[in-house]
């Protein structure tokens, strides 16, 4: 009889389960700088809360890279060791994650079968449990209910928001695991924006009567950043002139990021991502320059390009090979060898990987440090999952640099990286609320559109796409005055040292900003009077409004109140009538708020 099959208190600790005490804070990566002991502070606090309350259901919300797997496996070893449970069932979104969970569990003496199939009916006696996908559970919930009833079981629901992907999935998860002795739910990304309840998650009514999900322990990106558990993320946005032909045969030109209709934004965005255009080629080259700088301090740092579809992924890979002289690793979602290629890349030192969907959630490649967001997917869930691939910190000072198009929805998501979300019921649908869906049904639809982009934009033809550097986004603030590709303004940001903590990043960005503003040419007319640069004025207004929106979210202060304070500070009227100098003063004031200056 295995030690953890015995009655509580009647067995010594087994050597394999004792390995749990040696579990690093964030398997499989080395513990991040600043973490001490066997568990990170949040993991230890969450574990203490769990053990002191012994709940049947427990929901832990922790930012990607914080170490949810470690926390869950520590609980599993505790429950197996004391005989509270005899089996473990892990439910994950993808086949790749099943293997990842099994590998992690093996490190602490728990044998998980990631190859279990419903047709087997039962797992081998040599295993402590199985790893399943949500789809696998939905295919035969009665089978998994019978397995759960057969022995005291801990169910780990990884990225539990997937349990609400469809009514049938939610019902299946409830049916299969309602008899479980313990259920541990984990998530690292924003919850759904639809009103499909997530199985085994509790909801509480807020002051407005809206039911919101209640977590038993929450550890957000902002907390993790302060603790040095995750990397600070620098977003480098690129604009440029786009030209395309509509299905009506009209040729349209526009600058990426300027105010446009929703359809025009989508078409300009697609034009930028066209593999035959100069925009993506310039951005890939800039990203590789940044990667070279990072690798001076972090020799094994890697880069990831997230592509729209398989054809563009292959085209981007060819461009990277021409830029670097080294073939990148290409990962396609329907390729049987995709998981193995991800694992090999994670353990290797190649510069670049290009993927379509395989690295969007849960996949750990801790050495990823530079990313190119070259996809048209714009749901907050997908964006959070994608950025989550870059934030895991392995040692003090590692940063993440993400290159993206200057598209309003992406800039907004980048500015809200630290926002914490709850799943809310009893409220308006997303269309009524004017929100972008968080749920995976919308994500799946977005991915279907990506794989059939020509059908979505029937008759659309990208003609020309040129890139220019726009700005840097960090910690809710914006830096940079723009510049041509290859300009000093761009290279100053691409050349930031590879090892910087969050405070050092902020300091250097402010210094570069001040230098760029100081050396910007002052235009004057023949009579000596300043000539108003209407394009620059438009950019300043846009930047101010974005900063005010970001600070309004952070401080819960209405926009109007903030604009009134800023007018009192700089003088002048409303934004529409203020001078460039007055708006610049207001921008600097808001930036000062972000760094704690009054």
PDB file of C-alpha atoms in Angstrom, residues 30 127 131 147 211 311 324 336 406 458 462 502 524 529 542 585:
ATOM      1  CA  UNK A  30      14.656  28.814 -11.118  1.00  0.00           C
ATOM      2  CA  UNK A 127      -0.398   6.465 -11.491  1.00  0.00           C
ATOM      3  CA  UNK A 131      -4.514  14.934 -16.642  1.00  0.00           C
ATOM      4  CA  UNK A 147     -13.836   7.826 -11.507  1.00  0.00           C
ATOM      5  CA  UNK A 211     -22.871  39.094  -8.686  1.00  0.00           C
ATOM      6  CA  UNK A 311       0.835  31.331 -44.037  1.00  0.00           C
ATOM      7  CA  UNK A 324      19.360  36.913 -38.354  1.00  0.00           C
ATOM      8  CA  UNK A 336       1.627  16.984 -34.358  1.00  0.00           C
ATOM      9  CA  UNK A 406      -0.284  51.480 -32.734  1.00  0.00           C
ATOM     10  CA  UNK A 458     -13.381  39.897 -49.038  1.00  0.00           C
ATOM     11  CA  UNK A 462      -2.988  45.513 -48.843  1.00  0.00           C
ATOM     12  CA  UNK A 502      10.925  48.486 -12.698  1.00  0.00           C
ATOM     13  CA  UNK A 524       8.976  79.050 -36.848  1.00  0.00           C
ATOM     14  CA  UNK A 529       6.062  83.479 -34.969  1.00  0.00           C
ATOM     15  CA  UNK A 542      -4.484  61.824 -28.005  1.00  0.00           C
ATOM     16  CA  UNK A 585       2.534  70.500 -19.226  1.00  0.00           C
TER      17      UNK A 585
END
